[in-house]
Coordinates of C-alpha atoms and ligand atoms in Angstrom, one line a residue:
X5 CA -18.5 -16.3 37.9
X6 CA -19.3 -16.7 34.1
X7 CA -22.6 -17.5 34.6
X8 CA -25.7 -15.9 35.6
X9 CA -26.1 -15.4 38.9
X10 CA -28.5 -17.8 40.2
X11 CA -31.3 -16.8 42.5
X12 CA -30.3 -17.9 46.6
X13 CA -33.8 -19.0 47.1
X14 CA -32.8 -22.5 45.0
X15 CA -29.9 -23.4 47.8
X16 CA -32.3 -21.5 50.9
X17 CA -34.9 -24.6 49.5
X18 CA -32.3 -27.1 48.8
X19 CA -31.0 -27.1 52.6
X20 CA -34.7 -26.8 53.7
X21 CA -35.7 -30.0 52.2
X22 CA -32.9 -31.7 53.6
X23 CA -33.7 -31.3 57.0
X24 CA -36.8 -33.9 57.3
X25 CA -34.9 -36.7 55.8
X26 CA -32.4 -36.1 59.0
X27 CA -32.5 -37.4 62.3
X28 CA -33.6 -35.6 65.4
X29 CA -30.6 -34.0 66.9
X30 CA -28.3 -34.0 64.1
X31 CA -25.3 -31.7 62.7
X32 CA -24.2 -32.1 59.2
X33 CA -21.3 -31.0 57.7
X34 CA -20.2 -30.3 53.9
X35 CA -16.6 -29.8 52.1
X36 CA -15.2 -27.7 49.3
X37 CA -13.2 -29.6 46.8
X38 CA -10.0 -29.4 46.8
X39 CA -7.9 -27.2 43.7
X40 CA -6.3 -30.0 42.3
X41 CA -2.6 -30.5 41.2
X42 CA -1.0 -31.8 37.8
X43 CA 2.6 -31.6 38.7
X44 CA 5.3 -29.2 39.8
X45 CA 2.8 -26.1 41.0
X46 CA 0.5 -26.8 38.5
X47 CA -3.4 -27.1 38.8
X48 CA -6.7 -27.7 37.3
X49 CA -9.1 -25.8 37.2
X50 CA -11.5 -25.4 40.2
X51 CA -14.8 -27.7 40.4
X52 CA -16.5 -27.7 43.3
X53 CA -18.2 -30.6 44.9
X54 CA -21.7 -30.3 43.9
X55 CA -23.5 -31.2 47.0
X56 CA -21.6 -28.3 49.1
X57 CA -22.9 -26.4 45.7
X58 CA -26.2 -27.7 45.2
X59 CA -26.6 -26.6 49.7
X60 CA -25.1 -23.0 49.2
X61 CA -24.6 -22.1 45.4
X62 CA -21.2 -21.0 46.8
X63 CA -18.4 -21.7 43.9
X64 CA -15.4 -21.3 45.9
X65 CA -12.5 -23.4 47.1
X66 CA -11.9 -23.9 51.0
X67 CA -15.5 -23.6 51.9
X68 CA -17.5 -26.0 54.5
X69 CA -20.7 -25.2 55.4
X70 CA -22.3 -26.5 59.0
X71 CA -26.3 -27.4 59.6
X72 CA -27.8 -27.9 62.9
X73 CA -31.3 -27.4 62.3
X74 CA -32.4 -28.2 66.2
X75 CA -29.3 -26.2 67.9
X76 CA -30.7 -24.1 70.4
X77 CA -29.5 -20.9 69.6
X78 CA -30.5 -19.8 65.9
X79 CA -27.3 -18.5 65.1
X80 CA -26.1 -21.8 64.8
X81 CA -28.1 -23.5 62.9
X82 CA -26.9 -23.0 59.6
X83 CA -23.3 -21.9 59.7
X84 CA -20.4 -21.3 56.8
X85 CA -16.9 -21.5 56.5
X86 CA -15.0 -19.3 53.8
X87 CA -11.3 -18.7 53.2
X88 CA -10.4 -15.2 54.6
X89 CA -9.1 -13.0 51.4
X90 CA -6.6 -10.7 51.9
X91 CA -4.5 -7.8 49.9
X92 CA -2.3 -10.5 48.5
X93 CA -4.8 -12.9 47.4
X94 CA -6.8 -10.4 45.8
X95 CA -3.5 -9.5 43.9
X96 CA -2.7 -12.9 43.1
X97 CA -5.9 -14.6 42.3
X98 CA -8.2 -12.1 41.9
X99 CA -11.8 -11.7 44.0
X100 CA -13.1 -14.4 46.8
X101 CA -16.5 -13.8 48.6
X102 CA -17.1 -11.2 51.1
X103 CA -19.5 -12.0 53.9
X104 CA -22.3 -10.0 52.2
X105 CA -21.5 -11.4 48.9
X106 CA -21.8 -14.7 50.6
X107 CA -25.5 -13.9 52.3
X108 CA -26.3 -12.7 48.7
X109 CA -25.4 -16.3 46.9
X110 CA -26.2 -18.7 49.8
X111 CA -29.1 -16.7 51.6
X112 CA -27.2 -17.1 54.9
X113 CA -27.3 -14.2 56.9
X114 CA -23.8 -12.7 57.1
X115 CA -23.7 -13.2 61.0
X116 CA -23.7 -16.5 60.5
X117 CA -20.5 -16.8 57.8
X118 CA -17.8 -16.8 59.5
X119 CA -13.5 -16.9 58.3
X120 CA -12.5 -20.5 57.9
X121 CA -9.7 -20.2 60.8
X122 CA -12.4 -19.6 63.4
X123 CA -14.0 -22.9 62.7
X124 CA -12.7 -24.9 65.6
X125 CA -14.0 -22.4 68.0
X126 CA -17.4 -22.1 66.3
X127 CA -17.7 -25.8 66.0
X128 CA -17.0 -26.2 69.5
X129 CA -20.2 -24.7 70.5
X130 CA -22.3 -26.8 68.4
X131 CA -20.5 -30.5 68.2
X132 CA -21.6 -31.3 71.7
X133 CA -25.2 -31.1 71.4
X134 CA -25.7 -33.3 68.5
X135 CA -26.3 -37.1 68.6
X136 CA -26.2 -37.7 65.1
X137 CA -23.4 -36.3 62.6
X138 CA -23.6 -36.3 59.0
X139 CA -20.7 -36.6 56.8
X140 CA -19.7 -36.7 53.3
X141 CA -18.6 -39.5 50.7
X142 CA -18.5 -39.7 47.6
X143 CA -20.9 -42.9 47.1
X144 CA -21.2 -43.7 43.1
X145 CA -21.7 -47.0 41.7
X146 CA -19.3 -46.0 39.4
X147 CA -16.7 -44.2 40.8
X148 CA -13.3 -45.1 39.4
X149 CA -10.5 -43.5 40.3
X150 CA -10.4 -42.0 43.8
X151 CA -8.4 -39.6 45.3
X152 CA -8.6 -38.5 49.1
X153 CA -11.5 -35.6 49.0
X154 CA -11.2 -33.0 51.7
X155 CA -14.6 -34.4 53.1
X156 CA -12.7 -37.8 53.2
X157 CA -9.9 -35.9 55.4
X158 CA -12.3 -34.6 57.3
X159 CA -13.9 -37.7 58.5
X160 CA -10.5 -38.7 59.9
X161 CA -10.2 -35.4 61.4
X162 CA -13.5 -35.5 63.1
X163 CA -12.8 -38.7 63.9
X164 CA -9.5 -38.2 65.9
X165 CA -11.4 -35.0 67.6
X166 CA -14.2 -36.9 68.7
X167 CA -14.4 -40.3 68.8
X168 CA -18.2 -41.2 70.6
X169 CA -19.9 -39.1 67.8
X170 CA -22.3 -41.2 65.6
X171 CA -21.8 -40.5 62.0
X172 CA -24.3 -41.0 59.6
X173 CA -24.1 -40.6 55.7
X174 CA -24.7 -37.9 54.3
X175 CA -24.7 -39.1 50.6
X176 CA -27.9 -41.4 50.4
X177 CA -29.9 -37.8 51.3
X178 CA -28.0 -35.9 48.6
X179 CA -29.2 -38.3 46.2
X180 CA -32.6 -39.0 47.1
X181 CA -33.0 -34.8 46.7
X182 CA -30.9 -34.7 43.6
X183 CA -32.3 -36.9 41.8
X184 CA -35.6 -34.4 41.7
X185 CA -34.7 -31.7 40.0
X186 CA -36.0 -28.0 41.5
X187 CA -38.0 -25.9 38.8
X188 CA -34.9 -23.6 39.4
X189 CA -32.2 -26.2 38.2
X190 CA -34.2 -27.1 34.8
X191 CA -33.2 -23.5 33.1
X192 CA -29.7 -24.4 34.3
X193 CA -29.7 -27.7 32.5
X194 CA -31.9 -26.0 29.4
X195 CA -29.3 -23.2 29.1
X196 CA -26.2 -26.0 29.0
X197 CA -28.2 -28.1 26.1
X198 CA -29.1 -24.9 24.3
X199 CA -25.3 -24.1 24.4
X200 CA -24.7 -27.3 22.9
X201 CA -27.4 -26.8 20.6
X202 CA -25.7 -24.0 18.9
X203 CA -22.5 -25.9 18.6
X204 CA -23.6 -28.7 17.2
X205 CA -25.6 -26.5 14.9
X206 CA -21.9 -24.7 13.9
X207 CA -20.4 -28.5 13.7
X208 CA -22.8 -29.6 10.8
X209 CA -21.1 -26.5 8.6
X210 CA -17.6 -27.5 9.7
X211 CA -17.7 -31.3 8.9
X212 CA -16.3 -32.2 6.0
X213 CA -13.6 -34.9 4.6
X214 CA -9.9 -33.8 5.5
X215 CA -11.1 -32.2 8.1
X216 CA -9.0 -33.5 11.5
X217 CA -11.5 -34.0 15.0
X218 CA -9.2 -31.9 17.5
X219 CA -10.3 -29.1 14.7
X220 CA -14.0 -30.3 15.4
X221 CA -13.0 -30.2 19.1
X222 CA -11.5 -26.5 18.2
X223 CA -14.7 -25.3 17.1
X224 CA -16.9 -27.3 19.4
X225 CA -14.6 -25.1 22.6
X226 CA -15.4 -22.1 20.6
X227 CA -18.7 -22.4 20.8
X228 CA -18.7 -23.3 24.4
X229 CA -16.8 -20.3 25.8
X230 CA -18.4 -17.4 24.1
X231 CA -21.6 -18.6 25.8
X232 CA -20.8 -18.7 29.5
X233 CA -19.8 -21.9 29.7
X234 CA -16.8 -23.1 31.1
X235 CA -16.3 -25.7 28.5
X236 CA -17.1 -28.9 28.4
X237 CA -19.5 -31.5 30.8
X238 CA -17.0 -34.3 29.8
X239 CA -14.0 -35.2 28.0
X240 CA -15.7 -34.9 24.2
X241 CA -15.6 -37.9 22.2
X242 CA -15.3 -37.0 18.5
X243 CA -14.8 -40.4 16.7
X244 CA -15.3 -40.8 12.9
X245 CA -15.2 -44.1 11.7
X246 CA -13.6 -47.3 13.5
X247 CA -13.2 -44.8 16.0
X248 CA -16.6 -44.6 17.0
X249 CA -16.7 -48.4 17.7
X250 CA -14.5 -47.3 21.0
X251 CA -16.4 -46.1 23.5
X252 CA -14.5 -44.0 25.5
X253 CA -12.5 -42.8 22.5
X254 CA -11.2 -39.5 23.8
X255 CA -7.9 -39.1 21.7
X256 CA -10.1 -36.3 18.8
X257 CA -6.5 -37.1 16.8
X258 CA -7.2 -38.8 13.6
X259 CA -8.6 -36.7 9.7
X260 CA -12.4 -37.7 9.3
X261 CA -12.7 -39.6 5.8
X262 CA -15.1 -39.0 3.1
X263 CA -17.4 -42.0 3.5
X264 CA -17.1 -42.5 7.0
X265 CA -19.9 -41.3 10.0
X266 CA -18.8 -39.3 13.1
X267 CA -19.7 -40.0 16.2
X268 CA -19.8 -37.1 18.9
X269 CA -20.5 -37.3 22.2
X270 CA -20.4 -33.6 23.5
X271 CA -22.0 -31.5 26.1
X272 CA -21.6 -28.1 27.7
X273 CA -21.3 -27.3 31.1
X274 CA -23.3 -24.0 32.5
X275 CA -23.1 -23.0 36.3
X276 CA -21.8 -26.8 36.9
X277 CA -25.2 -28.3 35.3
X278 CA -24.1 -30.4 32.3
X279 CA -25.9 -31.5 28.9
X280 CA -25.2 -34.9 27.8
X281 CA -25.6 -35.2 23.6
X282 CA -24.8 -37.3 21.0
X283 CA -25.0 -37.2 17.6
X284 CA -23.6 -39.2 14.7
X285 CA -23.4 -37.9 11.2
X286 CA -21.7 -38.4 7.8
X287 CA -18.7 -36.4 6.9
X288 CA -19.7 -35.7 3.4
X289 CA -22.9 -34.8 4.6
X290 CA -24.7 -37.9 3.0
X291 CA -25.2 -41.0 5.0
X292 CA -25.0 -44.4 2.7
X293 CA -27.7 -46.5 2.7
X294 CA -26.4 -49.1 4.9
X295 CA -25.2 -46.0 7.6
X296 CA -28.6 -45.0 7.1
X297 CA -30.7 -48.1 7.8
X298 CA -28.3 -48.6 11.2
X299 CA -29.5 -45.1 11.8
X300 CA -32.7 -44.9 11.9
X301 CA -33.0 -48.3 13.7
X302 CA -30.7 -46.2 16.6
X303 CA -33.4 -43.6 16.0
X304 CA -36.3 -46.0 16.8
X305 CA -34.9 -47.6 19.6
X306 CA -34.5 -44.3 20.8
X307 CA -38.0 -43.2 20.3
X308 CA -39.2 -46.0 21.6
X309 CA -37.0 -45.9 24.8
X310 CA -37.8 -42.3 25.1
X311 CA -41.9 -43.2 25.5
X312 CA -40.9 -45.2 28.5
X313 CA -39.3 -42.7 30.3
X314 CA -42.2 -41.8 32.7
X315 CA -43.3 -41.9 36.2
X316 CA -43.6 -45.0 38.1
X317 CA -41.5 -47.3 35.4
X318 CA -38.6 -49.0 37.1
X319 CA -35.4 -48.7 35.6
X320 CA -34.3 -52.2 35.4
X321 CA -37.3 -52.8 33.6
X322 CA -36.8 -50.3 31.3
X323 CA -34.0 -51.2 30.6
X324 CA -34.8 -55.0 29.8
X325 CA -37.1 -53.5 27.6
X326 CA -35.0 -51.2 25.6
X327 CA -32.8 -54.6 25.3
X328 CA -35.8 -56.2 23.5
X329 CA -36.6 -53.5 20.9
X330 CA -32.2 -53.5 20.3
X331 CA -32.7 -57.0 19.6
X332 CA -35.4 -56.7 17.1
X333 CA -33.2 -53.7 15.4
X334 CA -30.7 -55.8 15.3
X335 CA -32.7 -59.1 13.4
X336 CA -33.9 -56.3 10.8
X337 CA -30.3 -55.1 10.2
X338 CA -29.0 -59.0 9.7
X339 CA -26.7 -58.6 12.9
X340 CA -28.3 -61.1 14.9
X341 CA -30.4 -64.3 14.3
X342 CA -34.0 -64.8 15.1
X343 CA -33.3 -68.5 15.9
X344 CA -30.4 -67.9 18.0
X345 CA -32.0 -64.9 19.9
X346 CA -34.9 -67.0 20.9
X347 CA -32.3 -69.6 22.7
X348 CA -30.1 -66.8 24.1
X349 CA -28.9 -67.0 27.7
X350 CA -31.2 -64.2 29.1
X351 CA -28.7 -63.2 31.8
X352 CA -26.3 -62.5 28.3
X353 CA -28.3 -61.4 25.6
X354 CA -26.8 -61.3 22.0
X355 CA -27.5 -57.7 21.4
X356 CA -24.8 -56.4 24.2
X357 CA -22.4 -57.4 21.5
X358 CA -23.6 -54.5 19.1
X359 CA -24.7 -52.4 22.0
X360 CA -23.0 -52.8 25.2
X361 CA -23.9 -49.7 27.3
X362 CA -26.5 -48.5 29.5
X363 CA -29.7 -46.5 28.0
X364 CA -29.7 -43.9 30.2
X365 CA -28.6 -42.2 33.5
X366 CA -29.0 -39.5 35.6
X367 CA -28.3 -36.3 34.3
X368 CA -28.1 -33.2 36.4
X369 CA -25.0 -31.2 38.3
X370 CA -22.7 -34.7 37.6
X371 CA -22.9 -36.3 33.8
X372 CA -23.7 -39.2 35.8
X373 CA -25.4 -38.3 38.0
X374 CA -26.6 -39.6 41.4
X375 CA -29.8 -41.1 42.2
X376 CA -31.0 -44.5 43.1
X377 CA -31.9 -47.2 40.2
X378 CA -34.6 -48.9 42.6
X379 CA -36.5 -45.6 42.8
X380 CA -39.1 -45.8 40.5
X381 CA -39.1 -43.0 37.8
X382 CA -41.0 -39.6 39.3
X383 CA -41.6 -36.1 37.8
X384 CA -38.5 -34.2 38.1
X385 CA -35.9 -36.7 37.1
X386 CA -33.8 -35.9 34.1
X387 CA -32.5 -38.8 32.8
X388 CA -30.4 -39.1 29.2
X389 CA -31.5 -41.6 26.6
X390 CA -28.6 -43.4 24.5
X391 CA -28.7 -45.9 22.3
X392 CA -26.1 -47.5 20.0
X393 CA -25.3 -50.0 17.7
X394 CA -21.4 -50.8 17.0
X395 CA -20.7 -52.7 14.0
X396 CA -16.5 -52.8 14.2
X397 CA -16.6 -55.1 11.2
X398 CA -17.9 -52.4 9.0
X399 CA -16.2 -49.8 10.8
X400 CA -19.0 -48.0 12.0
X401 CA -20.2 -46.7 15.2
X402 CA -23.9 -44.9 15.6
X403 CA -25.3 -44.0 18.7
X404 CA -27.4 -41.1 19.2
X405 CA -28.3 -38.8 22.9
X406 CA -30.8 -37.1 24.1
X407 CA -31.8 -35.2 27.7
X408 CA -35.3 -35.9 29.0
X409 CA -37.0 -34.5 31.7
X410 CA -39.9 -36.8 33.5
X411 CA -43.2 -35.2 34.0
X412 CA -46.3 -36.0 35.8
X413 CA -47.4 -37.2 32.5
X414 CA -45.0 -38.2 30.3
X415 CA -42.0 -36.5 29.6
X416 CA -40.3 -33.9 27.8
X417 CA -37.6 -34.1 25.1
X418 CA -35.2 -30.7 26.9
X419 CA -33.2 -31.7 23.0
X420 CA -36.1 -31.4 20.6
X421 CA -34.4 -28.2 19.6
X422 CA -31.4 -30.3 18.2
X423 CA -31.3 -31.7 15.0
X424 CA -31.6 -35.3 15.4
X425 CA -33.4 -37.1 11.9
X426 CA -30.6 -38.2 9.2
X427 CA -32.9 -35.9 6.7
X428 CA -32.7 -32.6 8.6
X429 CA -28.9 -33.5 8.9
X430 CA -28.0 -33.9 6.0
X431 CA -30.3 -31.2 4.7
X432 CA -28.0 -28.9 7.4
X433 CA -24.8 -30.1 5.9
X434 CA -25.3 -29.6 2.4
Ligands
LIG17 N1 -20.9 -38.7 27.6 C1 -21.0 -39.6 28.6 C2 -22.2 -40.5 28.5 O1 -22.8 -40.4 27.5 O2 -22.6 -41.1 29.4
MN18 MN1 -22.8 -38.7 26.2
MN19 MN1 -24.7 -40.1 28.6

C-alpha cells in the first residue's frame, strides 16, 4: 500500500465493538468490492468497501470476512476469506496477502484465514448454528447511482442456499460505530487534510489570470501523489467565476479570468480516510470589495455554524439555525428583504435561493459519510462545515469548508492549519 501501515489493533477494536450491538446467536458476513470495469477490459482503480475495511484494514479485492462471536469452537469465530495468489498473479498484478501478512493487518490469527475457494466448506460448519445472520447494504440517504455490489450478490446467494435463515442488517451497526471516530482514525483523517493543506498552500502561488483549472487540477494531483495519497477524496471542483455558481461543476475546463473568484472544492484521500475542503479565492490575488463583503459574510456564517458543532445539539436544529444567521448575511449583503423574510413560508425559506446546500455532513472513510441525522451530536464525530452564498447574477460563487472534530467540550477545527481569512490569502498570493 502507499500508505503507512496502520496498527491491527484499530480493526481487532472495530470488530470488538461490534459484537454487543448484535443479537445472541448471530453470524455476520462482509464483502470486498468489486474491481470495477470501464469498457472493453478496462478498470478502475480498486476501492474497497469501507465497512469490510474499517472490520479488517484488509485493502484487497475478493476478500469476505465471517463473525460468529458465540460459535462454539473458537476457531470460528472470526474467520477470513482471501483470494489464493499464485506464480501468475504475482507476475501479472504484482503482491496479494499471505496468510501471515493477513494476521499482521487484520490481527486474525493465520489459522483462521483461510483461501477464498474453501469458503463453502468452512461456512458450512458455522451457518447452521446461527439464528440471526447479518448482511450487507449499502443504506445512504443519498445513494444515487447503484450498481449490484458483491455483498448485494451475495444476499441472493445466501438466499438460494438457505432459505429459513433470518437476515438482519448489517448497515444500521456500521453506522452507529462509524459515526464515532476511534483515536486511531483521527491521524488518518489529520494526515489527508494536512495533505491538502500543502496543496492548497502550492495553489495560492499557482493562481493567476490565464491560468486554465485542469492546470490547477494538474498541480493540485501533484501535490496529492508525492504524499501517499492516492489522489483525490472526490471528483475536485475547480470553478472560477459563473462556474462556481454550479454546484457539482466538475468539468476543471475553462481559463480563470482576472477579476473573477475560484471556487475549489478539493480533498485528499490517505489510507481511504478523506478531507473535505473548500476554499474560494481571487485569481489576481485581490478580492474586490463586493467579493469581499460576500466573503466574509461566508466566513461568519461559518464561524458561527462552527460554535454549534458540539455534543448533544441535534442536527436539524442546527441546521435551522445556520439557516437564520444565512438569512441575516443575506439582508446585510442586499440579497434578500427584511420584510419579505419575516413573511417567508418557513418550510421554504428565501435564503435556499443563495445557499441551497446542506452545512455539513459526516466526514470520515466516505466524503459523505454514514451516520444517523437524529443522533444527537457526541465526541468523536467529524463532521464538515460548509457554507455558501451563490449570486449567478453577478457571477460569483463563494463557499468556504472546513473538517471539525466534536469533543466532549466543544470542538476542534482538524483545518485551522489552512489558510482561510481573505487577508492571509491574499497576503499568500501576492
Ligand atoms: N466535496 C463534496 C462536499 O463538499 O460535500
Ligand atoms: Mn467539499
Ligand atoms: Mn462537504
Amino acid at each position: 500500500m502507499r500508505y503507512l501501515p496502520i496498527e491491527n489493533q484499530l480493526f481487532v477494536q472495530n470488530r470488538q465493538r461490534l459484537l454487543p450491538l448484535l443479537k445472541p446467536k448471530s453470524l455476520v458476513v462482509v464483502n470486498a468490492n468489486d474491481i470495477m470495469p470501464t469498457n472493453a477490459d478496462g478498470t478502475m482503480v480498486f476501492r474497497q468497501n469501507n465497512d469490510l475495511f474499517y472490520l479488517t484494514g484488509v485493502d484487497q479485492e475478493e476478500t469476505r470476512l465471517v463473525l460468529f462471536p458465540e460459535h462454539p469452537d473458537p476457531k470460528f469465530r472470526e474467520v477470513l476469506f482471501l483470494r489464493e495468489t499464485s506464480e501468475l498473479i504475482e507476475i501479472w498484478e504484482g503482491h496479494k496477502l499471505t496468510k501471515a501478512e493477513a494476521e499482521q493487518v487484520t490481527g486474525i490469527p493465520q489459522k483462521q484465514v483461510y483461501w477464498m475457494h474453501q469458503f463453502e466448506q468452512i461456512f458450512g460448519q458455522m451457518v447452521f448454528e446461527a439464528e440471526h445472520i447479518y448482511l450487507n447494504t449499502n443504506e445512504h440517504t443519498r445513494a444515487g447511482v447503484e450498481v449490484e455490489t458483491r455483498d448485494a450478490r451475495y444476499i441472493d446467494a445466501f438466499r438460494q442456499k438457505y432459505p429459513l435463515h433470518r437476515l438482519e442488517r448489517l448497515a444500521p451497526l456500521m453506522h452507529y460505530l462509524r459515526a464515532i471516530k476511534q483515536p486511531q482514525e483521527i491521524p488518518l483523517i489529520q494526515t489527508a487534510i494536512d495533505i491538502t493543506d500543502k496543496m492548497f498552500r502550492r495553489l495560492l502561488g499557482f493562481i493567476k489570470p490565464g491560468v486554465w483549472e485542469y492546470e490547477i487540477e494538474a498541480e493540485m494531483m501533484h501535490e496529492f501523489l508525492r504524499n501517499r495519497s492516492r489522489g483525490t477524496a472526490y471528483t475536485p471542483i475547480i470553478a472560477s467565476g459563473a462556474n462556481a455558481c454550479v454546484l457539482h461543476y466538475i468539468d476543471n475546463s475553462q481559463q480563470c479570468q482576472d477579476g473573477d473568484v475560484i471556487l475549489l472544492d478539493i480533498g485528499a484521500e490517505y489510507a481511504n480516510y478523506n478531507a473535505d475542503m473548500t476554499r474560494s479565492v481571487p485569481v489576481n490575488g485581490r478580492f474586490t470589495t463586493r467579493q469581499r463583503a460576500v466573503y466574509d459574510a461566508v466566513l461568519r456564517v461559518m464561524k458561527e455554524a462552527t460554535q454549534m458543532l458540539r455534543p448533544g445539539n441535534l442536527w436539524d436544529e442546527y441546521h435551522r439555525e445556520v439557516g437564520k444567521v444565512m438569512e441575516s448575511e443575506l439582508i446585510g449583503l442586499g440579497l434578500l428583504d427584511r420584510t419579505e423574510v419575516a413573511n417567508q413560508d418557513p418550510d421554504a425559506p428565501l435564503y435556499k435561493k443563495y445557499f441551497m446546500h446542506g452545512t455539513s455532513h459526516f466526514l470520515g472513510l466516505d466524503v459523505h459519510d454514514v451516520g444517523n441525522k437524529y443522533r444527537k451530536m457526541e465526541a468523536g464525530m467529524v463532521f464538515t462545515v460548509e457554507p455558501g452564498i451563490y449570486i449567478r447574477e453577478e457571477k460569483l460563487g463563494i463557499r468556504l469548508e472546513n473538517n471539525v472534530l466534536i469533543t466532549e467540550s466543544g470542538n476542534i477545527d482538524m483545518m485551522a492549519n489552512i489558510p482561510l481569512e481573505a487577508d492571509e490569502i491574499e497576503a499568500m498570493m501576492n
